[in-house]
């Protein structure tokens, strides 16, 4: 979700920086980028290592509330082409799932702010025992939707997300936002979702299913 469909990573960084500084630490842009794609529990532990004297749960709740406040104030910051692609997938009658390591209250908040019913299912970080890069989030989504992983296309912007979807057996499209996806195993990497349609994803799926079956 973050970095793939919506550009909330700057909101997370804006929430992390004053939190670390309030405990006398410093938080650089490079340090913030190291958290992209991590489970929130892992991110919280890193913040604790940087001096934040709060429990893991309290850090997650604090950051989530700050980011939700920014989204409520500024609106959903869609990545280029993301809203249009979601609408096209809906028009095509294709099932869609939001698979994110953000907390459910955050994922649901964003989904509810979209001006149409964008997702058939939301799988959030607090819905799974093992987060990305484990395959569990995508496997849970496929089971709930009643589809085989090999019949799906996953879109990801982080190495951990790509590894999760690849391990689950999806055809995986990487669309980089803030970090490089080199070597993470995507079947294809496109620079943007701008202009991408449901038909484009179907073509991508057919091409890589054929390669996998060869």
Coordinates of N, CA and C in Angstrom, one line a residue:
X1 N 0.8 -1.2 0.0 CA 0.0 0.0 0.0 C 0.9 1.3 0.0
X2 N 1.7 1.4 1.1 CA 2.5 2.6 1.2 C 3.6 2.5 0.1
X3 N 3.6 3.5 -0.8 CA 4.6 3.5 -1.8 C 4.2 2.9 -3.1
X4 N 3.2 2.0 -3.0 CA 2.7 1.3 -4.2 C 1.4 2.0 -4.7
X5 N 0.4 2.1 -3.9 CA -0.8 2.8 -4.2 C -0.9 4.2 -3.7
X6 N -0.4 4.4 -2.5 CA -0.4 5.8 -2.0 C 1.0 6.2 -1.5
X7 N 1.2 7.5 -1.6 CA 2.5 8.0 -1.3 C 2.6 8.5 0.1
X8 N 2.5 7.6 1.1 CA 2.4 8.0 2.5 C 3.8 7.9 3.2
X9 N 4.8 7.3 2.5 CA 6.1 7.2 3.1 C 6.6 8.5 3.7
X10 N 6.5 9.7 3.0 CA 6.9 11.0 3.6 C 6.2 11.2 4.9
X11 N 4.9 10.8 5.1 CA 4.2 11.0 6.3 C 4.8 10.2 7.4
X12 N 5.2 8.9 7.1 CA 5.8 8.1 8.1 C 7.2 8.7 8.6
X13 N 7.9 9.2 7.6 CA 9.2 9.8 7.9 C 9.0 11.0 8.8
X14 N 8.0 11.8 8.5 CA 7.7 13.0 9.2 C 7.2 12.7 10.6
X15 N 6.6 11.5 10.8 CA 6.2 11.1 12.2 C 7.4 10.5 13.0
X16 N 8.3 9.8 12.3 CA 9.4 9.1 12.9 C 10.4 10.1 13.4
X17 N 10.7 11.1 12.6 CA 11.8 12.1 12.9 C 11.6 12.8 14.3
X18 N 10.5 13.4 14.5 CA 10.3 14.1 15.8 C 10.2 13.1 17.0
X19 N 9.8 11.9 16.7 CA 9.7 10.9 17.8 C 11.1 10.5 18.3
X20 N 12.0 10.2 17.3 CA 13.4 9.9 17.7 C 14.0 11.1 18.4
X21 N 13.8 12.3 17.8 CA 14.5 13.5 18.4 C 13.9 13.8 19.8
X22 N 12.7 13.5 20.0 CA 12.1 13.8 21.4 C 12.8 13.0 22.5
X23 N 13.5 11.9 22.1 CA 14.3 11.1 23.0 C 15.8 11.4 22.9
X24 N 16.2 12.5 22.2 CA 17.5 12.9 22.1 C 18.3 12.3 21.0
X25 N 17.7 11.6 20.1 CA 18.4 10.9 19.0 C 18.3 11.7 17.8
X26 N 18.9 11.2 16.7 CA 18.8 11.8 15.4 C 18.3 10.8 14.4
X27 N 17.6 11.2 13.4 CA 17.0 10.3 12.4 C 17.2 10.9 11.0
X28 N 18.0 10.2 10.2 CA 18.3 10.7 8.9 C 17.4 10.1 7.9
X29 N 17.4 10.7 6.7 CA 16.6 10.2 5.6 C 17.0 8.8 5.2
X30 N 18.3 8.5 5.3 CA 18.8 7.2 4.9 C 18.3 6.2 6.0
X31 N 18.3 6.6 7.2 CA 17.8 5.7 8.2 C 16.3 5.4 8.0
X32 N 15.6 6.4 7.7 CA 14.1 6.3 7.4 C 13.9 5.3 6.2
X33 N 14.7 5.4 5.2 CA 14.5 4.6 4.0 C 14.8 3.1 4.4
X34 N 15.6 2.8 5.4 CA 15.8 1.4 5.8 C 14.6 0.8 6.4
X35 N 13.6 1.5 6.7 CA 12.4 0.9 7.3 C 11.3 0.6 6.2
X36 N 11.5 1.1 5.0 CA 10.5 1.0 3.9 C 10.3 -0.5 3.7
X37 N 9.1 -1.0 3.8 CA 8.8 -2.4 3.5 C 8.9 -3.3 4.7
X38 N 9.4 -2.8 5.8 CA 9.5 -3.6 7.0 C 8.2 -3.7 7.7
X39 N 8.0 -4.8 8.4 CA 6.8 -4.9 9.3 C 7.0 -3.8 10.4
X40 N 5.8 -3.3 10.9 CA 5.9 -2.2 11.8 C 6.5 -2.6 13.1
X41 N 6.4 -3.9 13.5 CA 7.1 -4.4 14.7 C 8.6 -4.3 14.6
X42 N 9.1 -4.6 13.4 CA 10.6 -4.5 13.1 C 11.0 -3.1 13.1
X43 N 10.2 -2.2 12.5 CA 10.5 -0.8 12.5 C 10.5 -0.2 13.9
X44 N 9.6 -0.6 14.7 CA 9.5 -0.1 16.1 C 10.8 -0.5 16.9
X45 N 11.3 -1.8 16.6 CA 12.5 -2.2 17.3 C 13.7 -1.4 16.9
X46 N 13.7 -1.0 15.6 CA 14.9 -0.2 15.2 C 14.8 1.2 15.8
X47 N 13.6 1.7 15.9 CA 13.4 3.0 16.6 C 13.8 2.9 18.1
X48 N 13.5 1.8 18.7 CA 13.9 1.6 20.1 C 15.5 1.6 20.2
X49 N 16.1 0.9 19.2 CA 17.6 0.9 19.2 C 18.2 2.3 19.1
X50 N 17.4 3.2 18.5 CA 17.8 4.6 18.3 C 17.4 5.5 19.5
X51 N 16.9 4.8 20.6 CA 16.7 5.6 21.8 C 15.3 5.8 22.2
X52 N 14.3 5.4 21.4 CA 12.9 5.7 21.7 C 12.5 4.8 22.8
X53 N 12.2 5.3 24.0 CA 11.8 4.5 25.1 C 10.3 4.4 25.2
X54 N 9.8 3.7 24.3 CA 8.4 3.3 24.3 C 8.3 1.8 23.9
X55 N 7.1 1.2 24.3 CA 6.9 -0.2 23.9 C 6.7 -0.3 22.4
X56 N 6.9 -1.5 21.9 CA 6.7 -1.7 20.4 C 5.3 -1.3 20.1
X57 N 4.3 -1.7 20.8 CA 2.9 -1.4 20.5 C 2.6 0.1 20.6
X58 N 3.2 0.8 21.6 CA 3.0 2.2 21.7 C 3.6 3.0 20.5
X59 N 4.8 2.5 20.1 CA 5.4 3.2 18.9 C 4.5 3.0 17.7
X60 N 4.0 1.8 17.5 CA 3.2 1.5 16.3 C 1.9 2.4 16.4
X61 N 1.3 2.4 17.5 CA 0.1 3.2 17.7 C 0.3 4.7 17.4
X62 N 1.4 5.2 18.0 CA 1.8 6.6 17.8 C 2.0 7.0 16.3
X63 N 2.8 6.2 15.7 CA 3.1 6.5 14.3 C 1.9 6.4 13.4
X64 N 1.1 5.3 13.6 CA -0.1 5.1 12.8 C -1.1 6.3 13.0
X65 N -1.3 6.7 14.2 CA -2.2 7.9 14.5 C -1.7 9.1 13.8
X66 N -0.4 9.4 13.8 CA 0.2 10.6 13.2 C 0.0 10.5 11.7
X67 N 0.2 9.4 11.1 CA 0.1 9.2 9.6 C -1.4 9.4 9.2
X68 N -2.3 8.7 10.0 CA -3.7 8.8 9.7 C -4.2 10.3 9.8
X69 N -3.6 11.0 10.8 CA -4.0 12.4 10.9 C -3.6 13.2 9.7
X70 N -2.4 12.9 9.2 CA -1.9 13.6 7.9 C -2.8 13.3 6.8
X71 N -3.2 12.0 6.6 CA -4.1 11.6 5.5 C -5.5 12.3 5.6
X72 N -6.0 12.3 6.8 CA -7.3 13.0 7.0 C -7.3 14.4 6.7
X73 N -6.1 15.1 7.0 CA -5.9 16.5 6.7 C -5.7 16.7 5.2
X74 N -4.9 15.9 4.6 CA -4.5 16.2 3.2 C -5.2 15.4 2.1
X75 N -5.9 14.3 2.5 CA -6.5 13.4 1.6 C -5.6 12.3 1.2
X76 N -6.1 11.3 0.4 CA -5.4 10.1 0.0 C -4.3 10.5 -1.0
X77 N -3.0 10.4 -0.8 CA -2.0 10.8 -1.8 C -1.7 9.7 -2.7
X78 N -2.6 9.5 -3.7 CA -2.4 8.4 -4.6 C -1.0 8.5 -5.4
X79 N -0.4 7.4 -5.6 CA 0.7 7.3 -6.5 C 0.2 7.5 -8.0
X80 N 1.0 8.0 -8.9 CA 0.5 8.2 -10.3 C -0.1 7.0 -10.9
X81 N -1.3 7.1 -11.3 CA -2.0 6.0 -12.0 C -2.7 5.0 -11.2
X82 N -2.4 5.0 -9.8 CA -3.0 4.0 -8.9 C -4.5 4.0 -8.9
X83 N -5.1 5.2 -8.6 CA -6.5 5.2 -8.5 C -7.2 4.8 -9.8
X84 N -6.6 5.3 -11.0 CA -7.2 4.9 -12.3 C -7.1 3.4 -12.5
X85 N -6.0 2.8 -12.1 CA -5.8 1.4 -12.3 C -6.8 0.6 -11.4
X86 N -7.0 1.0 -10.2 CA -8.0 0.4 -9.3 C -9.4 0.4 -9.9
X87 N -9.7 1.6 -10.4 CA -11.1 1.8 -11.0 C -11.2 0.9 -12.3
X88 N -10.2 0.7 -13.1 CA -10.2 -0.1 -14.3 C -10.3 -1.6 -13.9
X89 N -9.7 -2.0 -12.8 CA -9.8 -3.4 -12.4 C -11.2 -3.7 -11.9
X90 N -11.8 -2.7 -11.2 CA -13.2 -2.9 -10.8 C -14.1 -3.0 -12.0
X91 N -13.9 -2.1 -13.0 CA -14.8 -2.1 -14.2 C -14.6 -3.4 -14.9
X92 N -13.4 -4.0 -14.9 CA -13.2 -5.3 -15.5 C -13.7 -6.5 -14.8
X93 N -14.2 -6.3 -13.6 CA -14.8 -7.3 -12.8 C -13.7 -8.2 -12.1
X94 N -12.5 -7.7 -12.0 CA -11.4 -8.5 -11.4 C -11.4 -8.3 -9.8
X95 N -11.1 -9.4 -9.1 CA -11.0 -9.3 -7.7 C -9.7 -8.6 -7.3
X96 N -9.8 -7.8 -6.3 CA -8.7 -7.0 -5.8 C -8.5 -7.1 -4.3
X97 N -7.3 -7.2 -3.8 CA -7.0 -7.3 -2.4 C -5.9 -6.3 -2.1
X98 N -6.0 -5.6 -1.0 CA -5.0 -4.8 -0.4 C -4.2 -5.6 0.6
X99 N -3.0 -5.8 0.3 CA -2.1 -6.7 1.2 C -1.0 -5.8 1.7
X100 N -1.1 -5.4 2.9 CA -0.2 -4.4 3.5 C 0.3 -4.7 4.9
X101 N 1.5 -4.2 5.2 CA 2.0 -4.5 6.6 C 1.6 -3.3 7.5
X102 N 0.8 -2.3 7.0 CA 0.2 -1.3 7.9 C -0.8 -2.0 8.8
X103 N -1.1 -1.3 9.9 CA -2.2 -1.8 10.7 C -3.5 -1.7 10.0
X104 N -4.5 -2.6 10.5 CA -5.8 -2.7 9.8 C -6.5 -1.3 9.9
X105 N -6.4 -0.7 11.0 CA -7.1 0.6 11.1 C -6.6 1.6 10.1
X106 N -5.3 1.6 9.8 CA -4.8 2.5 8.8 C -5.2 2.1 7.4
X107 N -5.1 0.8 7.1 CA -5.5 0.3 5.8 C -7.0 0.5 5.5
X108 N -7.8 0.3 6.5 CA -9.2 0.5 6.4 C -9.6 2.0 6.2
X109 N -8.8 2.8 6.9 CA -9.0 4.2 6.9 C -8.8 4.7 5.4
X110 N -7.7 4.3 4.8 CA -7.4 4.7 3.5 C -8.4 4.1 2.5
X111 N -8.8 2.8 2.6 CA -9.7 2.2 1.7 C -11.1 3.0 1.8
X112 N -11.5 3.4 3.0 CA -12.7 4.1 3.2 C -12.7 5.5 2.6
X113 N -11.5 6.1 2.4 CA -11.4 7.5 1.9 C -11.4 7.5 0.3
X114 N -11.3 6.3 -0.3 CA -11.3 6.2 -1.7 C -12.8 6.3 -2.1
X115 N -13.1 7.0 -3.2 CA -14.5 7.4 -3.5 C -15.2 6.3 -4.3
X116 N -14.7 5.0 -4.2 CA -15.4 3.9 -4.8 C -15.0 2.6 -4.0
X117 N -15.7 1.5 -4.2 CA -15.3 0.3 -3.4 C -14.1 -0.4 -4.1
X118 N -12.9 0.0 -3.7 CA -11.7 -0.4 -4.5 C -11.3 -1.8 -4.2
X119 N -11.6 -2.3 -3.0 CA -11.0 -3.6 -2.7 C -12.1 -4.6 -2.2
X120 N -11.9 -5.9 -2.7 CA -12.8 -6.9 -2.2 C -12.3 -7.4 -0.8
X121 N -11.0 -7.2 -0.5 CA -10.4 -7.7 0.7 C -9.3 -6.9 1.2
X122 N -9.1 -6.8 2.5 CA -7.9 -6.1 3.0 C -7.2 -7.1 4.0
X123 N -5.9 -7.4 3.8 CA -5.1 -8.1 4.7 C -4.1 -7.2 5.2
X124 N -4.1 -7.0 6.5 CA -3.2 -6.0 7.1 C -2.1 -6.7 8.0
X125 N -1.2 -5.8 8.5 CA -0.1 -6.4 9.3 C -0.5 -7.1 10.5
X126 N -1.6 -6.7 11.2 CA -2.0 -7.3 12.4 C -3.0 -8.5 12.1
X127 N -3.1 -8.8 10.8 CA -4.0 -10.0 10.5 C -3.1 -11.3 10.3
X128 N -1.8 -11.1 10.3 CA -0.9 -12.3 10.0 C 0.1 -12.5 11.1
X129 N 0.5 -13.7 11.3 CA 1.6 -14.0 12.3 C 2.9 -13.7 11.8
X130 N 3.1 -14.1 10.5 CA 4.4 -13.8 9.9 C 4.3 -12.8 8.8
X131 N 4.9 -11.6 8.9 CA 4.8 -10.5 7.9 C 5.6 -10.8 6.7
X132 N 5.5 -9.9 5.7 CA 6.4 -9.8 4.6 C 7.8 -9.7 5.2
X133 N 8.8 -10.4 4.6 CA 8.9 -11.1 3.3 C 8.4 -12.5 3.3
X134 N 7.8 -13.0 4.4 CA 7.2 -14.3 4.4 C 6.0 -14.3 3.4
X135 N 5.6 -15.4 2.9 CA 4.5 -15.4 1.9 C 3.1 -15.4 2.5
X136 N 3.0 -15.5 3.9 CA 1.8 -15.6 4.5 C 0.7 -14.5 4.2
X137 N 1.1 -13.2 4.1 CA 0.0 -12.2 3.8 C -0.6 -12.5 2.4
X138 N 0.2 -12.8 1.4 CA -0.4 -13.1 0.1 C -1.2 -14.4 0.0
X139 N -0.7 -15.4 0.7 CA -1.4 -16.7 0.8 C -2.7 -16.5 1.5
X140 N -2.8 -15.8 2.5 CA -4.0 -15.5 3.2 C -5.0 -14.8 2.3
X141 N -4.5 -13.8 1.6 CA -5.4 -13.1 0.7 C -6.0 -14.0 -0.4
X142 N -5.1 -14.9 -1.0 CA -5.6 -15.8 -2.0 C -6.6 -16.8 -1.5
X143 N -6.4 -17.3 -0.3 CA -7.3 -18.2 0.3 C -8.7 -17.5 0.6
X144 N -8.6 -16.3 1.1 CA -9.9 -15.6 1.3 C -10.6 -15.3 0.1
X145 N -9.9 -15.0 -1.0 CA -10.6 -14.6 -2.3 C -11.0 -15.9 -3.1
X146 N -10.4 -17.1 -2.7 CA -10.7 -18.3 -3.4 C -10.0 -18.4 -4.7
X147 N -8.8 -17.9 -4.8 CA -8.0 -18.0 -6.0 C -6.7 -18.6 -5.7
X148 N -6.0 -19.2 -6.7 CA -4.7 -19.7 -6.6 C -3.7 -18.6 -6.8
X149 N -2.6 -18.6 -6.0 CA -1.6 -17.6 -6.2 C -1.1 -17.4 -7.6
X150 N -0.9 -18.5 -8.3 CA -0.4 -18.5 -9.7 C -1.4 -17.7 -10.6
X151 N -2.6 -17.5 -10.2 CA -3.6 -16.8 -11.0 C -3.7 -15.3 -10.6
X152 N -2.7 -14.8 -9.9 CA -2.8 -13.5 -9.4 C -1.6 -12.7 -9.9
X153 N -1.8 -11.3 -9.9 CA -0.7 -10.4 -10.1 C -0.5 -9.6 -8.8
X154 N 0.6 -9.5 -8.3 CA 0.9 -8.6 -7.1 C 1.8 -7.5 -7.6
X155 N 1.4 -6.3 -7.0 CA 2.2 -5.1 -7.3 C 2.9 -4.6 -6.0
X156 N 4.2 -4.4 -6.1 CA 4.9 -4.1 -4.9 C 6.0 -3.0 -5.2
X157 N 6.3 -2.3 -4.1 CA 7.3 -1.2 -4.3 C 8.6 -1.5 -3.4
X158 N 8.6 -2.5 -2.6 CA 9.7 -2.8 -1.7 C 10.2 -4.2 -1.9
X159 N 11.5 -4.4 -1.6 CA 12.1 -5.7 -1.7 C 11.4 -6.7 -0.9
X160 N 11.1 -6.4 0.4 CA 10.4 -7.4 1.2 C 9.0 -7.7 0.7
X161 N 8.3 -6.8 0.1 CA 7.0 -7.0 -0.5 C 7.1 -7.9 -1.7
X162 N 8.1 -7.7 -2.5 CA 8.4 -8.5 -3.7 C 8.7 -9.9 -3.3
X163 N 9.5 -10.1 -2.3 CA 9.9 -11.4 -1.9 C 8.7 -12.2 -1.3
X164 N 7.9 -11.5 -0.6 CA 6.7 -12.1 -0.1 C 5.8 -12.6 -1.2
X165 N 5.5 -11.8 -2.2 CA 4.6 -12.2 -3.3 C 5.2 -13.3 -4.2
X166 N 6.5 -13.2 -4.4 CA 7.2 -14.2 -5.2 C 7.1 -15.6 -4.5
X167 N 7.4 -15.5 -3.1 CA 7.4 -16.8 -2.4 C 6.0 -17.4 -2.3
X168 N 4.9 -16.5 -2.4 CA 3.6 -17.0 -2.4 C 3.2 -17.7 -3.8
X169 N 3.9 -17.3 -4.8 CA 3.6 -17.9 -6.1 C 2.9 -17.0 -7.1
X170 N 2.8 -15.7 -6.8 CA 2.2 -14.7 -7.7 C 3.1 -14.3 -8.8
X171 N 2.5 -13.8 -9.9 CA 3.3 -13.0 -10.9 C 3.5 -11.6 -10.2
X172 N 4.7 -11.2 -10.2 CA 4.9 -10.0 -9.4 C 5.5 -8.8 -10.2
X173 N 4.8 -7.7 -10.1 CA 5.2 -6.5 -10.8 C 5.8 -5.5 -9.7
X174 N 7.1 -5.1 -10.0 CA 7.7 -4.1 -9.1 C 7.5 -2.7 -9.7
X175 N 7.1 -1.8 -8.8 CA 7.0 -0.4 -9.2 C 7.8 0.4 -8.2
X176 N 9.0 0.8 -8.4 CA 9.8 1.4 -7.3 C 9.3 2.8 -7.0
X177 N 9.5 3.1 -5.7 CA 9.1 4.4 -5.2 C 10.3 5.1 -4.5
X178 N 10.7 4.5 -3.4 CA 11.8 5.2 -2.6 C 13.0 4.3 -2.5
X179 N 12.9 3.0 -2.8 CA 14.1 2.2 -2.7 C 14.3 1.3 -4.0
X180 N 15.5 0.9 -4.2 CA 15.7 0.0 -5.4 C 15.1 -1.3 -5.2
X181 N 14.7 -1.9 -6.3 CA 14.1 -3.2 -6.4 C 15.0 -4.2 -7.0
X182 N 16.2 -3.8 -7.3 CA 17.2 -4.7 -8.0 C 17.5 -5.9 -7.2
X183 N 17.4 -7.1 -7.8 CA 17.7 -8.4 -7.2 C 16.6 -8.9 -6.3
X184 N 15.5 -8.3 -6.2 CA 14.4 -8.7 -5.3 C 13.5 -9.8 -5.9
X185 N 13.7 -10.1 -7.2 CA 12.9 -11.2 -7.8 C 11.7 -10.9 -8.6
X186 N 11.4 -9.6 -8.9 CA 10.2 -9.2 -9.6 C 10.2 -9.8 -11.0
X187 N 9.1 -10.3 -11.5 CA 9.0 -10.8 -12.8 C 9.1 -9.6 -13.9
X188 N 8.7 -8.4 -13.4 CA 8.9 -7.2 -14.3 C 9.0 -6.0 -13.4
X189 N 9.7 -5.0 -13.8 CA 9.7 -3.7 -13.1 C 9.4 -2.6 -14.0
X190 N 8.3 -1.9 -13.7 CA 7.8 -0.8 -14.5 C 8.0 0.5 -13.7
X191 N 8.4 1.6 -14.4 CA 8.7 2.8 -13.6 C 7.5 3.5 -12.9
X192 N 6.3 3.2 -13.4 CA 5.1 3.9 -12.8 C 3.9 3.1 -13.2
X193 N 2.8 3.4 -12.5 CA 1.5 2.8 -12.8 C 0.7 3.7 -13.7
X194 N 1.3 4.9 -14.0 CA 0.6 5.9 -14.9 C 0.3 5.2 -16.2
X195 N -1.0 5.2 -16.6 CA -1.4 4.7 -17.9 C -1.5 3.1 -17.9
X196 N -1.2 2.5 -16.8 CA -1.4 1.0 -16.8 C -2.8 0.6 -16.6
X197 N -3.3 -0.4 -17.3 CA -4.7 -0.8 -17.3 C -4.8 -2.3 -16.9
X198 N -6.0 -2.7 -16.6 CA -6.3 -4.1 -16.3 C -5.8 -5.0 -17.4
X199 N -5.9 -4.6 -18.6 CA -5.4 -5.4 -19.8 C -3.9 -5.5 -19.7
X200 N -3.2 -4.5 -19.4 CA -1.7 -4.6 -19.2 C -1.3 -5.6 -18.2
X201 N -2.0 -5.7 -17.1 CA -1.7 -6.7 -16.1 C -2.1 -8.1 -16.5
X202 N -3.2 -8.2 -17.3 CA -3.5 -9.5 -17.8 C -2.5 -10.0 -18.8
X203 N -1.9 -9.1 -19.6 CA -0.9 -9.5 -20.6 C 0.4 -9.9 -19.8
X204 N 0.7 -9.1 -18.8 CA 1.9 -9.5 -18.0 C 1.7 -10.8 -17.3
X205 N 0.5 -11.1 -16.8 CA 0.3 -12.4 -16.2 C 0.4 -13.5 -17.2
X206 N -0.2 -13.4 -18.4 CA -0.1 -14.4 -19.4 C 1.3 -14.7 -19.8
X207 N 2.1 -13.6 -20.0 CA 3.5 -13.8 -20.4 C 4.3 -14.6 -19.4
X208 N 4.1 -14.3 -18.1 CA 5.0 -14.9 -17.1 C 4.4 -16.2 -16.7
X209 N 3.2 -16.5 -16.8 CA 2.6 -17.8 -16.6 C 3.2 -18.8 -17.7
X210 N 3.3 -18.3 -18.9 CA 3.8 -19.1 -20.0 C 5.3 -19.4 -19.7
X211 N 6.1 -18.4 -19.3 CA 7.5 -18.6 -19.0 C 7.6 -19.6 -17.9
X212 N 6.8 -19.5 -16.8 CA 6.9 -20.4 -15.7 C 6.5 -21.8 -16.1
X213 N 5.6 -22.0 -17.1 CA 5.1 -23.3 -17.5 C 6.1 -23.9 -18.5
X214 N 7.0 -23.1 -19.1 CA 7.9 -23.7 -20.1 C 9.0 -24.6 -19.5

